[in-house]
CSV table of C-alpha atoms and ligand atoms in Angstrom, one decimal:
chain,number,residue,atom,x,y,z
A,1,MET,CA,-59.5,13.5,79.4
A,2,SER,CA,-57.6,15.7,76.6
A,3,LYS,CA,-54.1,14.3,75.4
A,4,THR,CA,-50.8,15.7,75.3
A,5,ALA,CA,-48.3,15.8,72.5
A,6,LEU,CA,-44.7,16.5,72.4
A,7,ILE,CA,-43.6,17.9,68.8
A,8,THR,CA,-40.1,18.1,67.9
A,9,GLY,CA,-39.3,20.2,64.8
A,10,ILE,CA,-42.6,22.6,66.0
A,11,THR,CA,-41.1,25.5,64.3
A,12,GLY,CA,-41.0,23.7,61.0
A,13,GLN,CA,-43.4,23.5,58.3
A,14,ASP,CA,-44.8,20.3,59.4
A,15,GLY,CA,-44.5,21.1,63.4
A,16,ALA,CA,-46.6,24.1,62.9
A,17,TYR,CA,-49.2,22.6,60.8
A,18,LEU,CA,-49.4,19.6,63.2
A,19,ALA,CA,-49.4,21.9,66.5
A,20,LYS,CA,-52.5,23.8,64.4
A,21,PHE,CA,-54.2,20.3,63.8
A,22,LEU,CA,-53.6,18.9,67.4
A,23,LEU,CA,-55.0,22.0,69.0
A,24,GLY,CA,-58.1,21.4,66.8
A,25,LYS,CA,-58.3,18.1,68.5
A,26,GLY,CA,-58.3,19.7,71.8
A,27,TYR,CA,-54.7,18.4,72.6
A,28,LYS,CA,-52.4,20.3,74.8
A,29,VAL,CA,-49.4,20.8,72.8
A,30,TYR,CA,-45.8,21.3,73.7
A,31,GLY,CA,-43.0,21.6,71.3
A,32,ILE,CA,-39.1,22.0,71.3
A,33,TYR,CA,-37.4,24.5,69.6
A,34,ARG,CA,-33.5,25.4,69.2
A,35,ARG,CA,-32.2,28.7,70.8
A,36,ILE,CA,-30.8,30.5,67.9
A,37,SER,CA,-29.6,34.1,67.5
A,38,THR,CA,-32.9,35.1,65.7
A,39,PRO,CA,-35.9,33.4,66.7
A,40,ASN,CA,-37.8,31.3,64.2
A,41,PHE,CA,-41.3,31.6,65.4
A,42,TRP,CA,-42.9,32.9,62.1
A,43,ARG,CA,-44.9,29.6,60.9
A,44,LEU,CA,-46.4,29.3,64.3
A,45,GLN,CA,-47.3,32.9,63.9
A,46,TYR,CA,-48.6,32.7,60.7
A,47,LEU,CA,-51.0,30.0,61.4
A,48,GLY,CA,-52.0,31.9,64.6
A,49,VAL,CA,-50.9,29.2,67.2
A,50,PHE,CA,-47.8,30.8,68.8
A,51,ASP,CA,-49.7,31.8,71.8
A,52,LYS,CA,-51.4,28.2,72.2
A,53,VAL,CA,-48.3,26.2,72.4
A,54,THR,CA,-45.8,25.8,75.1
A,55,LEU,CA,-42.3,25.8,74.0
A,56,ILE,CA,-39.5,24.0,75.7
A,57,PRO,CA,-35.7,24.7,74.8
A,58,ALA,CA,-34.0,21.7,73.9
A,59,ASP,CA,-32.0,20.4,71.0
A,60,MET,CA,-32.0,17.0,69.3
A,61,ALA,CA,-28.3,16.7,69.8
A,62,ASP,CA,-28.4,17.1,73.4
A,63,MET,CA,-30.1,14.0,75.0
A,64,SER,CA,-30.3,15.7,78.6
A,65,SER,CA,-32.8,18.4,77.3
A,66,LEU,CA,-34.8,16.1,75.2
A,67,LEU,CA,-35.2,14.2,78.6
A,68,GLU,CA,-36.2,17.5,80.5
A,69,ALA,CA,-38.5,18.2,77.7
A,70,VAL,CA,-40.5,14.8,77.9
A,71,THR,CA,-40.4,14.8,81.9
A,72,ILE,CA,-42.0,18.4,81.7
A,73,SER,CA,-44.7,18.0,79.0
A,74,GLU,CA,-45.5,13.9,80.0
A,75,PRO,CA,-46.7,13.4,76.6
A,76,ASP,CA,-49.2,10.5,75.5
A,77,GLU,CA,-47.6,11.1,71.9
A,78,VAL,CA,-44.4,12.3,70.6
A,79,TYR,CA,-43.8,13.5,66.8
A,80,ASN,CA,-40.5,13.4,66.1
A,81,LEU,CA,-40.1,15.8,63.2
A,82,ALA,CA,-37.1,17.8,64.0
A,83,ALA,CA,-34.4,17.3,61.5
A,84,GLN,CA,-31.8,19.0,59.2
A,85,SER,CA,-34.2,18.2,56.4
A,86,TYR,CA,-32.5,19.7,53.5
A,87,VAL,CA,-30.7,17.0,51.2
A,88,GLY,CA,-28.3,19.3,49.5
A,89,ALA,CA,-26.8,20.5,52.9
A,90,SER,CA,-26.5,16.9,54.0
A,91,PHE,CA,-23.6,16.7,51.5
A,92,ASP,CA,-22.2,19.8,53.2
A,93,GLN,CA,-22.8,18.8,56.8
A,94,PRO,CA,-23.0,14.8,57.0
A,95,LEU,CA,-21.9,14.4,60.5
A,96,MET,CA,-24.4,17.0,61.9
A,97,THR,CA,-27.2,15.8,59.8
A,98,THR,CA,-26.5,12.1,61.0
A,99,ALA,CA,-26.4,13.3,64.6
A,100,ILE,CA,-29.7,15.1,64.5
A,101,ASP,CA,-31.7,13.0,62.2
A,102,GLY,CA,-30.2,9.5,63.0
A,103,VAL,CA,-28.9,9.5,66.5
A,104,GLY,CA,-31.7,12.3,67.6
A,105,ALA,CA,-34.3,9.9,67.2
A,106,ILE,CA,-32.4,7.0,69.0
A,107,SER,CA,-32.0,9.5,71.9
A,108,MET,CA,-35.8,10.2,72.1
A,109,LEU,CA,-36.4,6.4,71.7
A,110,GLU,CA,-34.0,5.6,74.7
A,111,ILE,CA,-35.8,8.3,76.8
A,112,ILE,CA,-39.4,6.7,76.2
A,113,ARG,CA,-37.9,3.0,76.8
A,114,HIS,CA,-36.3,4.1,80.1
A,115,LEU,CA,-39.2,6.0,81.3
A,116,LYS,CA,-41.3,3.0,80.7
A,117,ARG,CA,-44.3,5.4,79.9
A,118,ASP,CA,-46.8,4.4,77.5
A,119,ILE,CA,-45.7,7.1,75.0
A,120,LYS,CA,-46.5,6.6,71.4
A,121,PHE,CA,-43.7,7.6,69.3
A,122,TYR,CA,-44.0,8.9,65.5
A,123,GLN,CA,-40.9,9.1,63.4
A,124,ALA,CA,-40.7,11.6,60.4
A,125,SER,CA,-39.6,9.0,57.7
A,126,THR,CA,-39.1,9.8,54.0
A,127,SER,CA,-39.4,8.7,50.3
A,128,GLU,CA,-35.8,9.7,50.1
A,129,LEU,CA,-34.8,6.3,51.7
A,130,TYR,CA,-36.0,4.9,48.3
A,131,GLY,CA,-33.3,6.9,46.5
A,132,THR,CA,-32.3,5.2,43.2
A,133,VAL,CA,-35.7,3.4,43.1
A,134,ARG,CA,-36.0,-0.4,43.0
A,135,GLU,CA,-39.6,-0.4,41.8
A,136,THR,CA,-42.0,2.1,40.8
A,137,PRO,CA,-44.6,2.8,42.4
A,138,GLN,CA,-42.8,2.5,45.7
A,139,THR,CA,-44.6,0.8,49.0
A,140,GLU,CA,-43.9,-0.1,52.3
A,141,ASN,CA,-42.2,-3.1,50.9
A,142,THR,CA,-39.8,-1.4,48.3
A,143,VAL,CA,-36.2,-1.9,49.2
A,144,PHE,CA,-34.4,1.3,50.2
A,145,TRP,CA,-31.3,2.6,48.3
A,146,PRO,CA,-30.6,6.0,50.0
A,147,ASN,CA,-28.5,8.4,47.8
A,148,SER,CA,-27.7,11.0,50.6
A,149,PRO,CA,-26.2,11.5,54.0
A,150,TYR,CA,-29.7,12.8,54.8
A,151,ALA,CA,-31.2,9.8,53.5
A,152,VAL,CA,-28.7,7.5,55.1
A,153,ALA,CA,-29.2,9.3,58.6
A,154,LYS,CA,-33.0,8.8,58.1
A,155,LEU,CA,-32.6,5.1,57.5
A,156,LEU,CA,-31.0,4.9,61.0
A,157,SER,CA,-34.1,6.5,62.5
A,158,TYR,CA,-36.5,4.3,60.5
A,159,HIS,CA,-34.7,0.9,61.5
A,160,ASN,CA,-34.4,2.1,64.9
A,161,THR,CA,-38.1,3.2,65.1
A,162,ARG,CA,-38.9,-0.3,64.1
A,163,ILE,CA,-36.3,-2.3,66.4
A,164,TYR,CA,-37.8,-0.5,69.3
A,165,ARG,CA,-41.2,-1.5,68.6
A,166,GLU,CA,-39.9,-5.1,67.7
A,167,ALA,CA,-37.5,-5.5,70.6
A,168,TYR,CA,-39.4,-3.3,73.6
A,169,ASP,CA,-43.0,-3.3,72.2
A,170,LEU,CA,-42.9,0.3,72.2
A,171,PHE,CA,-45.8,2.0,70.1
A,172,ALA,CA,-43.1,3.4,67.6
A,173,CYS,CA,-44.3,3.8,64.0
A,174,ASN,CA,-42.8,5.5,60.9
A,175,GLY,CA,-44.8,7.6,58.3
A,176,ILE,CA,-42.8,7.2,55.3
A,177,LEU,CA,-44.0,10.5,53.8
A,178,PHE,CA,-43.3,11.7,50.2
A,179,ASN,CA,-42.6,15.5,49.2
A,180,HIS,CA,-45.2,17.7,50.9
A,181,GLU,CA,-45.2,21.3,50.3
A,182,SER,CA,-47.3,24.6,51.3
A,183,PRO,CA,-47.0,28.4,51.5
A,184,ILE,CA,-45.1,27.7,54.8
A,185,ARG,CA,-42.4,25.5,53.3
A,186,GLY,CA,-38.8,26.2,53.7
A,187,ILE,CA,-37.7,28.8,50.8
A,188,GLU,CA,-34.9,26.8,49.7
A,189,PHE,CA,-36.7,23.9,48.8
A,190,VAL,CA,-37.5,23.9,45.2
A,191,THR,CA,-41.3,24.3,45.4
A,192,ARG,CA,-41.2,27.4,47.4
A,193,LYS,CA,-38.2,28.8,45.6
A,194,ILE,CA,-40.1,28.4,42.2
A,195,SER,CA,-43.4,30.1,44.0
A,196,ASN,CA,-41.4,32.9,45.4
A,197,SER,CA,-39.7,33.5,42.3
A,198,VAL,CA,-42.7,33.6,40.3
A,199,ALA,CA,-44.2,36.0,42.4
A,200,ARG,CA,-41.1,38.4,42.8
A,201,ILE,CA,-41.0,38.1,38.6
A,202,LYS,CA,-44.7,38.9,38.0
A,203,LEU,CA,-44.0,41.8,40.4
A,204,GLY,CA,-40.9,43.3,38.6
A,205,LEU,CA,-38.8,42.5,41.8
A,206,GLN,CA,-36.8,39.7,40.1
A,207,LYS,CA,-35.4,39.0,36.4
A,208,GLU,CA,-34.8,35.3,36.3
A,209,LEU,CA,-35.0,32.0,38.3
A,210,VAL,CA,-32.0,29.6,38.4
A,211,LEU,CA,-32.8,25.9,39.4
A,212,GLY,CA,-30.7,22.8,38.8
A,213,ASN,CA,-32.1,19.3,37.6
A,214,LEU,CA,-35.2,20.2,36.0
A,215,GLU,CA,-35.9,16.4,35.1
A,216,ALA,CA,-36.2,15.2,38.6
A,217,ARG,CA,-39.8,13.8,39.4
A,218,ARG,CA,-41.6,14.2,42.7
A,219,ASP,CA,-44.7,13.0,44.3
A,220,TRP,CA,-46.0,16.3,45.9
A,221,GLY,CA,-48.7,16.5,48.2
A,222,TYR,CA,-50.2,19.4,50.4
A,223,ALA,CA,-48.6,19.7,53.7
A,224,PRO,CA,-51.7,20.2,56.1
A,225,GLU,CA,-53.3,17.1,54.8
A,226,PHE,CA,-50.0,15.0,55.6
A,227,VAL,CA,-49.7,16.0,59.1
A,228,GLU,CA,-53.4,14.4,59.6
A,229,ALA,CA,-51.8,11.3,58.4
A,230,MET,CA,-49.1,11.4,61.3
A,231,TRP,CA,-52.2,11.6,63.8
A,232,LYS,CA,-54.2,8.9,62.3
A,233,ILE,CA,-50.8,6.5,62.2
A,234,LEU,CA,-50.7,7.2,66.2
A,235,GLN,CA,-54.4,6.4,66.6
A,236,HIS,CA,-54.2,3.0,64.6
A,237,ASN,CA,-54.9,-0.2,66.9
A,238,LYS,CA,-51.5,-1.4,66.5
A,239,PRO,CA,-47.8,0.4,65.6
A,240,ASP,CA,-47.1,0.0,62.2
A,241,ASP,CA,-45.4,2.0,59.0
A,242,PHE,CA,-47.1,3.5,56.3
A,243,VAL,CA,-46.2,5.2,53.0
A,244,CYS,CA,-48.2,8.5,52.7
A,245,SER,CA,-48.2,10.2,49.1
A,246,THR,CA,-50.5,11.3,46.4
A,247,GLY,CA,-49.5,8.4,44.0
A,248,GLU,CA,-48.8,10.6,41.1
A,249,THR,CA,-45.5,11.9,39.9
A,250,HIS,CA,-44.5,15.3,38.3
A,251,SER,CA,-41.2,17.0,37.2
A,252,VAL,CA,-39.7,20.3,38.5
A,253,LYS,CA,-40.2,21.4,34.8
A,254,GLU,CA,-43.9,20.9,34.9
A,255,PHE,CA,-43.9,22.5,38.7
A,256,VAL,CA,-42.2,25.6,37.0
A,257,GLU,CA,-44.5,25.5,34.0
A,258,HIS,CA,-47.9,25.5,36.2
A,259,ALA,CA,-46.2,28.2,38.6
A,260,PHE,CA,-45.7,30.6,35.7
A,261,ASP,CA,-49.3,29.7,33.8
A,262,ASN,CA,-50.7,30.9,37.1
A,263,VAL,CA,-49.3,34.5,36.4
A,264,ASN,CA,-49.8,34.4,32.8
A,265,LEU,CA,-45.9,34.3,31.8
A,266,ASN,CA,-44.2,31.7,30.0
A,267,TYR,CA,-41.2,30.0,32.0
A,268,LYS,CA,-38.9,29.4,29.0
A,269,ASP,CA,-38.5,33.5,29.2
A,270,PHE,CA,-37.2,33.3,32.6
A,271,VAL,CA,-35.9,30.0,33.7
A,272,LYS,CA,-32.5,28.5,33.4
A,273,SER,CA,-30.8,25.6,34.6
A,274,ASP,CA,-27.1,25.6,36.0
A,275,LYS,CA,-25.1,22.7,37.3
A,276,SER,CA,-24.3,24.6,40.4
A,277,PHE,CA,-27.8,23.9,41.7
A,278,MET,CA,-27.5,20.2,40.7
A,279,ARG,CA,-26.4,17.7,43.7
A,280,PRO,CA,-23.8,15.4,44.1
A,281,LYS,CA,-26.0,12.4,43.7
A,282,GLU,CA,-29.5,12.9,42.7
A,283,VAL,CA,-33.0,10.9,43.5
A,284,GLU,CA,-34.5,11.0,40.0
A,285,LEU,CA,-37.8,9.6,40.5
A,286,LEU,CA,-40.2,9.3,43.2
A,287,GLN,CA,-43.9,8.1,43.2
A,288,GLY,CA,-45.5,6.3,46.1
A,289,ASP,CA,-48.2,4.1,46.4
A,290,PRO,CA,-50.9,5.1,49.1
A,291,THR,CA,-52.9,2.0,48.9
A,292,LYS,CA,-51.9,0.8,52.5
A,293,ILE,CA,-52.7,4.1,54.3
A,294,LYS,CA,-56.0,4.6,52.8
A,295,LYS,CA,-57.3,1.0,53.3
A,296,GLU,CA,-56.3,0.8,56.8
A,297,LEU,CA,-56.6,4.3,58.1
A,298,GLY,CA,-58.9,5.9,55.8
A,299,TRP,CA,-56.4,8.5,54.8
A,300,GLU,CA,-56.2,10.2,51.3
A,301,PRO,CA,-55.0,13.1,49.9
A,302,LYS,CA,-57.6,15.5,48.4
A,303,THR,CA,-55.4,18.4,46.8
A,304,LYS,CA,-54.2,18.1,43.3
A,305,PHE,CA,-50.9,19.1,41.9
A,306,LYS,CA,-52.1,21.8,39.8
A,307,GLU,CA,-54.2,23.0,42.9
A,308,LEU,CA,-51.0,23.0,45.1
A,309,VAL,CA,-48.8,25.1,42.6
A,310,LYS,CA,-51.6,27.6,42.6
A,311,ILE,CA,-52.1,27.6,46.3
A,312,MET,CA,-48.3,28.5,46.8
A,313,VAL,CA,-48.2,30.9,44.1
A,314,ASP,CA,-51.0,32.8,45.1
A,315,ALA,CA,-49.7,33.0,48.8
A,316,ASP,CA,-46.4,34.3,47.7
A,317,LEU,CA,-47.8,36.9,45.1
A,318,ASP,CA,-50.2,38.0,47.9
A,319,ARG,CA,-47.6,38.3,50.5
A,320,TRP,CA,-44.9,40.3,48.2
A,321,LYS,CA,-48.1,42.5,47.3
A,322,GLN,CA,-48.7,43.2,51.2
A,323,HIS,CA,-45.2,43.9,51.6
A,324,GLN,CA,-45.2,46.4,48.9
A,325,GLU,CA,-48.2,48.2,50.6
A,326,GLY,CA,-46.0,48.2,53.7
A,327,LYS,CA,-48.0,45.6,55.9
A,328,MET,CA,-46.4,43.8,58.4
A,329,PHE,CA,-46.7,40.0,58.8
A,330,PRO,CA,-44.8,37.0,59.9
A,331,TRP,CA,-42.8,35.6,57.0
A,332,ASP,CA,-39.5,34.5,55.9
A,333,ALA,CA,-38.9,35.7,52.5
A,334,LEU,CA,-37.2,39.1,53.7
A,335,ASN,CA,-34.7,37.1,55.9
A,336,TYR,CA,-33.5,35.0,52.6
A,337,PRO,CA,-32.7,37.7,49.6
A,338,GLY,CA,-31.3,34.9,47.5
A,339,GLU,CA,-29.0,31.9,47.1
A,340,MET,CA,-26.5,33.2,44.7
A,341,ASN,CA,-24.0,34.2,47.3
A,342,ILE,CA,-24.4,31.0,49.1
A,343,LEU,CA,-21.5,28.4,48.0
A,344,LYS,CA,-22.6,25.5,46.3
A,345,ARG,CA,-20.9,22.0,46.1
A,346,GLY,CA,-22.7,21.1,42.5
A,347,PRO,CA,-22.3,17.9,41.0
A,348,LYS,CA,-19.7,15.5,41.5
A,349,LYS,CA,-16.4,16.7,39.6
B,401,NAP,P1,-38.5,21.9,58.1
B,401,NAP,O1,-39.3,22.8,57.7
B,401,NAP,O2,-37.2,21.9,58.0
B,401,NAP,O3,-38.3,21.7,60.0
B,401,NAP,C1,-37.3,21.2,60.7
B,401,NAP,C2,-37.8,21.4,62.1
B,401,NAP,O4,-36.5,20.4,62.6
B,401,NAP,C3,-37.5,22.7,62.2
B,401,NAP,O5,-38.4,23.1,63.3
B,401,NAP,C4,-36.0,23.0,63.1
B,401,NAP,O6,-35.9,23.9,63.8
B,401,NAP,C5,-35.9,21.5,63.7
B,401,NAP,N1,-34.6,20.9,64.0
B,401,NAP,C6,-33.2,21.0,63.1
B,401,NAP,N2,-32.2,20.8,63.8
B,401,NAP,C7,-32.8,20.6,65.1
B,401,NAP,C8,-32.1,20.2,66.4
B,401,NAP,N3,-30.8,20.1,66.4
B,401,NAP,N4,-32.7,20.4,67.6
B,401,NAP,C9,-33.9,20.6,67.5
B,401,NAP,N5,-34.7,21.1,66.4
B,401,NAP,C10,-34.1,20.8,65.1
B,401,NAP,O7,-38.8,20.1,57.8
B,401,NAP,P2,-40.3,19.8,57.4
B,401,NAP,O8,-40.6,20.0,56.0
B,401,NAP,O9,-41.4,20.4,58.5
B,401,NAP,O10,-40.4,18.4,58.0
B,401,NAP,C11,-40.5,17.7,59.0
B,401,NAP,C12,-40.0,16.4,58.9
B,401,NAP,O11,-40.5,15.3,58.1
B,401,NAP,C13,-38.5,16.3,59.0
B,401,NAP,O12,-37.8,15.5,59.8
B,401,NAP,C14,-38.1,15.8,57.6
B,401,NAP,O13,-37.0,15.3,57.4
B,401,NAP,C15,-39.3,14.9,57.2
B,401,NAP,N6,-39.8,14.9,56.1
B,401,NAP,C16,-40.4,16.0,55.4
B,401,NAP,C17,-40.8,15.9,53.9
B,401,NAP,C18,-41.3,17.2,53.4
B,401,NAP,O14,-41.5,16.7,52.3
B,401,NAP,N7,-41.5,18.1,53.9
B,401,NAP,C19,-41.1,14.5,53.7
B,401,NAP,C20,-40.6,13.4,54.4
B,401,NAP,C21,-40.1,13.6,55.4
B,401,NAP,P3,-35.4,25.4,63.4
B,401,NAP,O15,-36.8,26.2,62.9
B,401,NAP,O16,-34.7,26.2,64.6
B,401,NAP,O17,-34.6,25.3,62.3
B,402,F7E,O1,-35.5,18.9,45.8
B,402,F7E,C1,-34.6,19.5,42.4
B,402,F7E,C2,-33.7,18.7,43.5
B,402,F7E,O2,-35.0,20.3,47.6
B,402,F7E,C3,-36.9,18.3,44.9
B,402,F7E,C4,-37.4,17.2,51.8
B,402,F7E,O3,-38.3,17.7,52.7
B,402,F7E,O4,-38.8,16.0,50.5
B,402,F7E,C5,-37.7,17.1,50.4
B,402,F7E,O5,-36.4,16.6,49.8
B,402,F7E,C6,-36.0,18.2,43.7
B,402,F7E,C7,-34.6,17.5,43.7
B,402,F7E,O6,-36.6,18.4,48.2
B,402,F7E,C8,-33.4,22.6,42.5
B,402,F7E,O7,-32.6,18.3,43.2
B,402,F7E,C9,-33.9,21.5,40.8
B,402,F7E,O8,-34.5,16.6,42.7
B,402,F7E,O9,-37.1,20.4,47.2
B,402,F7E,P1,-36.3,19.7,47.3
B,402,F7E,P2,-36.2,16.9,48.4
B,402,F7E,O10,-34.6,16.9,48.0
B,402,F7E,O11,-36.7,16.2,47.3
B,402,F7E,C10,-38.0,14.6,51.1
B,402,F7E,C11,-39.1,13.7,50.8
B,402,F7E,C12,-37.6,15.0,52.5
B,402,F7E,O12,-37.5,13.9,53.1
B,402,F7E,C13,-36.4,16.2,52.6
B,402,F7E,O13,-36.3,16.6,54.0
B,402,F7E,O14,-35.7,19.4,42.9
B,402,F7E,N1,-34.2,20.6,42.3
B,402,F7E,N2,-33.5,22.5,41.1
B,402,F7E,C14,-33.9,21.7,43.5
B,402,F7E,N3,-34.0,21.6,44.3
B,402,F7E,C15,-33.7,22.6,45.0
B,402,F7E,N4,-33.9,22.8,46.3
B,402,F7E,N5,-33.3,23.9,44.6
B,402,F7E,C16,-33.2,24.0,43.2
B,402,F7E,O15,-32.9,25.0,42.4
């Protein structure tokens, strides 16, 4: 019999890829979405799965709506991906971020516990937990030292996931995922900000790219591969926590350099760094060790750093070209003409 999954955050990058992946495995897929004034279904449409999933209106801050979503969908597996996922914004809205990313996960765990159903639970944990890293590369045993309200909220959900597993025998797991990107990445995250800007600069639609800290280093993987890891974590013979990463680390500057190389331009002619795009507190270096997930679940990343940069730049270039030809397609860039007029907190004063 086919399985049923409930995905919170189905309209986000990972939610959309996971929905497509699970549909491919024969799952019946439900997802919760927030009622907002302008619907945000573009990723599901872009991947051609909008008509194949069932959407339930609900909000992570409203436990009754989550209860209804679980009751209606009767899932075998819940993937809790919904979050205020932008680290920078968590400094501006720490309470909301804690309510959604931290308390929201507890609501879902409580619902599963009280319903006493055999529901497997996946929690979208993050490399941001490591913050000021205590060792490199980071493993499942590395001490967490979070550096943002986002990371602290995720620490709350990380530990509650572990506690519900140990205290109540729930099949509850954390995927500690390092940064993963794609052409449907949110446009304010640095990789997509770069790929979108490079495409626009190449086509003469933009003159410069203003970024913050170019020295920050991340372990960047390709999102469609990472959602398979989420699924594998829930298919394991026991509930456990796994680091999911490429094992490599690269700087924002390297990403920029390769992105401009892809369109035969020199980044030095276009890129500026401005303090206003820096965070009150930064995570300088992340590099995950994927040994455990490779050994125990047979998951390993395939797409290398330079290939990822190319995939993203090519996709944005193609979309801007299609737009110039008057073609219509699901896309976010036109709704976000730029961020210069968005107030930025900047580094600590
Ligand atoms: P994303 O693109 O920002 O998607 C977040 C999703 O959460 C969206 O569907 C969003 O809905 C939904 N959401 C936000 N607030 C909500 C609320 N109050 N109630 C219900 N839904 C809400 O994030 P992502 O990159 O796909 O990441 C997925 C998850 O993995 C997140 O939990 C993130 O923190 C975590 N994570 C991501 C990475 C990464 O590199 N991508 C790495 C580690 C962990 P709207 O569309 O309505 O905004
Ligand atoms: O920043 C630096 C910035 O916003 C990456 C989320 O998915 O991954 C993501 O969090 C780095 C940081 O992602 C700009 O300061 C420089 O050092 O793309 P980001 P993130 O903060 O790593 C983790 C794993 C998650 O869990 C999160 O949900 O790039 N940076 N200049 C910039 N960042 C942005 N956004 N914009 C800049 O102009």
